[in-house]
PDB file of C-alpha atoms in Angstrom:
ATOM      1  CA  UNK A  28      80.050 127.673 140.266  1.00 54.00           C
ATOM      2  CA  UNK A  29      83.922 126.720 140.563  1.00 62.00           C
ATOM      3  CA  UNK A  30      84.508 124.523 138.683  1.00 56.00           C
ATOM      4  CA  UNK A  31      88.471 123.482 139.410  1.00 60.00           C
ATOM      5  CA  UNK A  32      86.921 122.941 143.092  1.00 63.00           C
ATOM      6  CA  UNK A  33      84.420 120.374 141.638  1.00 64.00           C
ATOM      7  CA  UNK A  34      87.285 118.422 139.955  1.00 63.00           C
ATOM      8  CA  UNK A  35      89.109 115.946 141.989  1.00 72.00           C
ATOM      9  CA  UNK A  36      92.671 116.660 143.011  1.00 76.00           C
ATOM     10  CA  UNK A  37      94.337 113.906 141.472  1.00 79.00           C
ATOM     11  CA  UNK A  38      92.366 114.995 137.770  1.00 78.00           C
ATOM     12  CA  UNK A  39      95.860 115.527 135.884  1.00 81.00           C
ATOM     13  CA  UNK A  40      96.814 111.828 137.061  1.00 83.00           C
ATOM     14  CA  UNK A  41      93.612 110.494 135.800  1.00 85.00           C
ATOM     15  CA  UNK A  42      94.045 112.118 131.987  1.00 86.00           C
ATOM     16  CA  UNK A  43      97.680 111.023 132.030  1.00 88.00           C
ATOM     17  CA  UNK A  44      96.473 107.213 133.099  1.00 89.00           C
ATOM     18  CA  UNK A  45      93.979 107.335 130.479  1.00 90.00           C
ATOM     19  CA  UNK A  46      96.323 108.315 127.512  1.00 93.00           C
ATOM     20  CA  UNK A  47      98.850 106.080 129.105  1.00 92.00           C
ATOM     21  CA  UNK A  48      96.600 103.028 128.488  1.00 92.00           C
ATOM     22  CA  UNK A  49      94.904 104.070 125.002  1.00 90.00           C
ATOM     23  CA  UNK A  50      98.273 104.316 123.950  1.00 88.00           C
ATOM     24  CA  UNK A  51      99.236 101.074 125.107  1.00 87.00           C
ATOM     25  CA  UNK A  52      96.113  99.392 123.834  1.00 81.00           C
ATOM     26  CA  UNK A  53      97.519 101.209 120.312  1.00 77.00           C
ATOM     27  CA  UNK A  54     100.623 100.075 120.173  1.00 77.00           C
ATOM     28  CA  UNK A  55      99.501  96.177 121.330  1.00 74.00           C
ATOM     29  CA  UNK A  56      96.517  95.877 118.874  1.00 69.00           C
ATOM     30  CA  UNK A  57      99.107  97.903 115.954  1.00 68.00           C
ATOM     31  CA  UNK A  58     100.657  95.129 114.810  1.00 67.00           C
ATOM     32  CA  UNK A  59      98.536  92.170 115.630  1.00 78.00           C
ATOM     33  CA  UNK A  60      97.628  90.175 112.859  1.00 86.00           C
ATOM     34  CA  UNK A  61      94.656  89.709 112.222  1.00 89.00           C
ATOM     35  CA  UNK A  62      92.079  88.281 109.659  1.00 93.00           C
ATOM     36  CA  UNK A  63      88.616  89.188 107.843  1.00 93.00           C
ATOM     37  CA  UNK A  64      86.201  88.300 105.487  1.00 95.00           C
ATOM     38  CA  UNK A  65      84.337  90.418 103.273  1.00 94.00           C
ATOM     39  CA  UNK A  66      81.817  89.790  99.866  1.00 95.00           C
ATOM     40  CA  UNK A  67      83.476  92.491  97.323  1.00 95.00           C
ATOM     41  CA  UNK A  68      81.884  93.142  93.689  1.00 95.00           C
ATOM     42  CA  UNK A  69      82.649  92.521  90.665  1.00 94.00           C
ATOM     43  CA  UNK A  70      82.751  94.648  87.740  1.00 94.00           C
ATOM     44  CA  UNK A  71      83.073  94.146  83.941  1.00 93.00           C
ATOM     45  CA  UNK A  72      84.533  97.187  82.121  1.00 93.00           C
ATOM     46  CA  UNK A  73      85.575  97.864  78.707  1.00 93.00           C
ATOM     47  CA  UNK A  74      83.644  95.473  76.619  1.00 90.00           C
ATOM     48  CA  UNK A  75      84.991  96.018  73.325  1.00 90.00           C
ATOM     49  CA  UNK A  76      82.128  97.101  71.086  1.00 90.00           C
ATOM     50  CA  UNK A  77      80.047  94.731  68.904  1.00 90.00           C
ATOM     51  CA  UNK A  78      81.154  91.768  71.640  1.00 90.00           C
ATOM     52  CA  UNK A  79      78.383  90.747  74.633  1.00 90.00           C
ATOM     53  CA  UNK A  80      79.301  88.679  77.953  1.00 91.00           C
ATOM     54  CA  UNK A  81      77.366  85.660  76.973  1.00 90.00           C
ATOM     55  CA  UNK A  82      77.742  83.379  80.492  1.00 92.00           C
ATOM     56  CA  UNK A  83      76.704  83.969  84.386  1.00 93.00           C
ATOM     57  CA  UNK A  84      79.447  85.969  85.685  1.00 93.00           C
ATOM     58  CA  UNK A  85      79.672  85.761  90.066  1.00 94.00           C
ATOM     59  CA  UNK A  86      78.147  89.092  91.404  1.00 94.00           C
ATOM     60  CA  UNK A  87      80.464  88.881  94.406  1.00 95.00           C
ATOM     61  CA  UNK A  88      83.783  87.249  95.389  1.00 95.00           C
ATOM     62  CA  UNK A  89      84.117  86.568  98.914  1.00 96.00           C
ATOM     63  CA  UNK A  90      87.729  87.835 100.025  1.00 96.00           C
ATOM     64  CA  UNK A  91      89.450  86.794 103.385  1.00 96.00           C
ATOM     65  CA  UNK A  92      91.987  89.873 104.048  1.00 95.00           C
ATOM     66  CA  UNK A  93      94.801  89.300 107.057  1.00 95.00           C
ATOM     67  CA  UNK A  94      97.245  92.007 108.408  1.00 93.00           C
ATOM     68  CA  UNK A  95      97.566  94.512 111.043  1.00 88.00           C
ATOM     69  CA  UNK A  96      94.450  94.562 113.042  1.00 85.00           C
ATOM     70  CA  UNK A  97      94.749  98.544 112.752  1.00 82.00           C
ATOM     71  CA  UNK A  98      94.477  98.399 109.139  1.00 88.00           C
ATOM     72  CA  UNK A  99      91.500  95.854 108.998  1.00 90.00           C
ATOM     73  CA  UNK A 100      89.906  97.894 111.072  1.00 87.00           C
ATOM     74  CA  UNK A 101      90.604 101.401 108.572  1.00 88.00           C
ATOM     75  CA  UNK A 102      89.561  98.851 105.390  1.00 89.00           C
ATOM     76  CA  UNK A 103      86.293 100.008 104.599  1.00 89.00           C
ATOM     77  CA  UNK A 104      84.832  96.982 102.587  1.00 85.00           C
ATOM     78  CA  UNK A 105      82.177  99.073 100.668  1.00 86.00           C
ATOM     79  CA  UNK A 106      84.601 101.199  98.567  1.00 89.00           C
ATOM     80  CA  UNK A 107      86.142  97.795  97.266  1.00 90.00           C
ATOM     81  CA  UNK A 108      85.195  96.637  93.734  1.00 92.00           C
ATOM     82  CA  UNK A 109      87.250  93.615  91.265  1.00 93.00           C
ATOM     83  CA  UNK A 110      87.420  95.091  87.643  1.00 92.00           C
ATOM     84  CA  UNK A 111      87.427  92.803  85.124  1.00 92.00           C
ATOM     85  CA  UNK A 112      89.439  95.145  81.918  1.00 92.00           C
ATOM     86  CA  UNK A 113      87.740  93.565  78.811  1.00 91.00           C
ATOM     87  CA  UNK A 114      89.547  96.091  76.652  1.00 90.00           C
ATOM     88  CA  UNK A 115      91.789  94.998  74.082  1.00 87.00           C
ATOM     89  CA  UNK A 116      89.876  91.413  74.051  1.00 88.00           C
ATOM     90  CA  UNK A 117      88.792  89.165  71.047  1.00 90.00           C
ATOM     91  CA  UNK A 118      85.881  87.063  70.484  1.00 90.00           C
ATOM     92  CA  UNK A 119      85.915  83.988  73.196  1.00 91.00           C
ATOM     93  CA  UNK A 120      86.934  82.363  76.747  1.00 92.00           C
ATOM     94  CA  UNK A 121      89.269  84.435  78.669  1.00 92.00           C
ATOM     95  CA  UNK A 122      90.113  83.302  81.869  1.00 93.00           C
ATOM     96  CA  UNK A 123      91.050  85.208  84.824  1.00 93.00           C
ATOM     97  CA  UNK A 124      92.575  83.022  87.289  1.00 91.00           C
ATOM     98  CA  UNK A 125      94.798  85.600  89.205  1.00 87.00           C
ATOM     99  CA  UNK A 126      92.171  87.757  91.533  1.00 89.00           C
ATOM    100  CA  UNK A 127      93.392  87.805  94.521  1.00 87.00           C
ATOM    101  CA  UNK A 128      95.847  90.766  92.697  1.00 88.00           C
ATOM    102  CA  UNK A 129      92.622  92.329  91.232  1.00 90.00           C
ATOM    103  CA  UNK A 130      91.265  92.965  94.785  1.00 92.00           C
ATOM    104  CA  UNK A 131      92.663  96.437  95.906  1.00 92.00           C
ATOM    105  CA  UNK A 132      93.568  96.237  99.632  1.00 92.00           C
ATOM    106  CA  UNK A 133      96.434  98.542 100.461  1.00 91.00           C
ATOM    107  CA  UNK A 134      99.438  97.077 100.806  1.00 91.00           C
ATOM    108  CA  UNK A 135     100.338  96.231 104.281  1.00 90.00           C
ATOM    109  CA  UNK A 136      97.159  93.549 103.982  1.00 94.00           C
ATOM    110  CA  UNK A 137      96.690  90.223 102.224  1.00 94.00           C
ATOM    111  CA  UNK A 138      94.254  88.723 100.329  1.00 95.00           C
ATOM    112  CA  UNK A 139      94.582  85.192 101.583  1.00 95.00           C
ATOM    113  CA  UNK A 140      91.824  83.568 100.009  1.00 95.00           C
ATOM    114  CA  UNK A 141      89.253  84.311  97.055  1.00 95.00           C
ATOM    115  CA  UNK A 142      86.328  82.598  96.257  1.00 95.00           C
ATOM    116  CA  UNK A 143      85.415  81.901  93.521  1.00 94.00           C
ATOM    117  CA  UNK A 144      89.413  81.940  92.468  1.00 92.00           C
ATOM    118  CA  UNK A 145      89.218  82.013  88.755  1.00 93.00           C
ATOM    119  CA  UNK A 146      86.926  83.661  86.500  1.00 94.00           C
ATOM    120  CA  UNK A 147      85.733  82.910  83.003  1.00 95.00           C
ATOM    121  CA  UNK A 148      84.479  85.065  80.440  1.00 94.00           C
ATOM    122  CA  UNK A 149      82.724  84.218  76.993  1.00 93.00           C
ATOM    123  CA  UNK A 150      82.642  87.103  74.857  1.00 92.00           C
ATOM    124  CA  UNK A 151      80.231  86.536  71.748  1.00 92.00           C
ATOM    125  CA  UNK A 152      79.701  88.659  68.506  1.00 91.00           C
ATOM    126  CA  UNK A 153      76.538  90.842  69.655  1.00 82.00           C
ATOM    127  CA  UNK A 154      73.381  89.075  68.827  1.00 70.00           C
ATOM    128  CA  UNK A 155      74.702  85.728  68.899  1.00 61.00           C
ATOM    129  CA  UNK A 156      73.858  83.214  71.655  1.00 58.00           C
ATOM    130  CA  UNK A 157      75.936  80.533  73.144  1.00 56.00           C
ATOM    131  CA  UNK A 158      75.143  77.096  71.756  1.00 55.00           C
ATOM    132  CA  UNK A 159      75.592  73.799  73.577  1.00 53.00           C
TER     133      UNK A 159
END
């Protein structure tokens, strides 16, 4: 079997066509902005010791990310997580109103909207419940 016989003639101008246009399609779709939305978790760390999270906390925000269609497409929602850093923190409401800085998207993306946008935390003296 011979196989540059089976190939057509014009084979080298069919490989160069084809990188011509995936690199076109690359460079178009490289910097088109672009916009996603994606549920990302949330995580409470550091609790100082002897406190407890006394209220519902959100499982999930839900994120809309915008950018370079490239890089939404490399953003790989699962390995996102929001840390809440309890350390350091007395007994009481802390807000965190700021998350859209707490979601780690690299930086040539955007978080352009969070929901829910702020976050508060009641930190009790273990044991001790809430009362309304």
């Amino acid at each position: 079997m011979n196989l540059p016989a089976r190939l057509p003639k014009n084979s080298g101008l069919i490989v160069l066509s084809l990188s011509l246009a995936f690199v076109l399609w690359l460079f178009v779709n490289y910097d088109r902005e672009s916009e996603t939305e994606m549920t990302v978790p949330v995580r409470v760390v550091n609790v100082p010791q002897g406190l407890d999270v006394t209220n519902q906390l959100p499982h999930h925000l839900v994120v809309r990310v915008a950018g370079p269609r490239i890089q939404l497409m490399r953003l790989v929602p699962e390995r996102l997580t929001v840390s809440l850093d309890l350390g350091n923190l007395r007994e009481g409401t802390v807000a965190f109103p700021d998350l859209g800085n707490a979601v780690p998207v690299p930086r040539e993306l955007r978080v352009t909207r969070i929901y829910p946008s702020m976050i508060e935390i009641e930190l009790r003296k273990a044991g001790r419940l809430r009362r309304n």
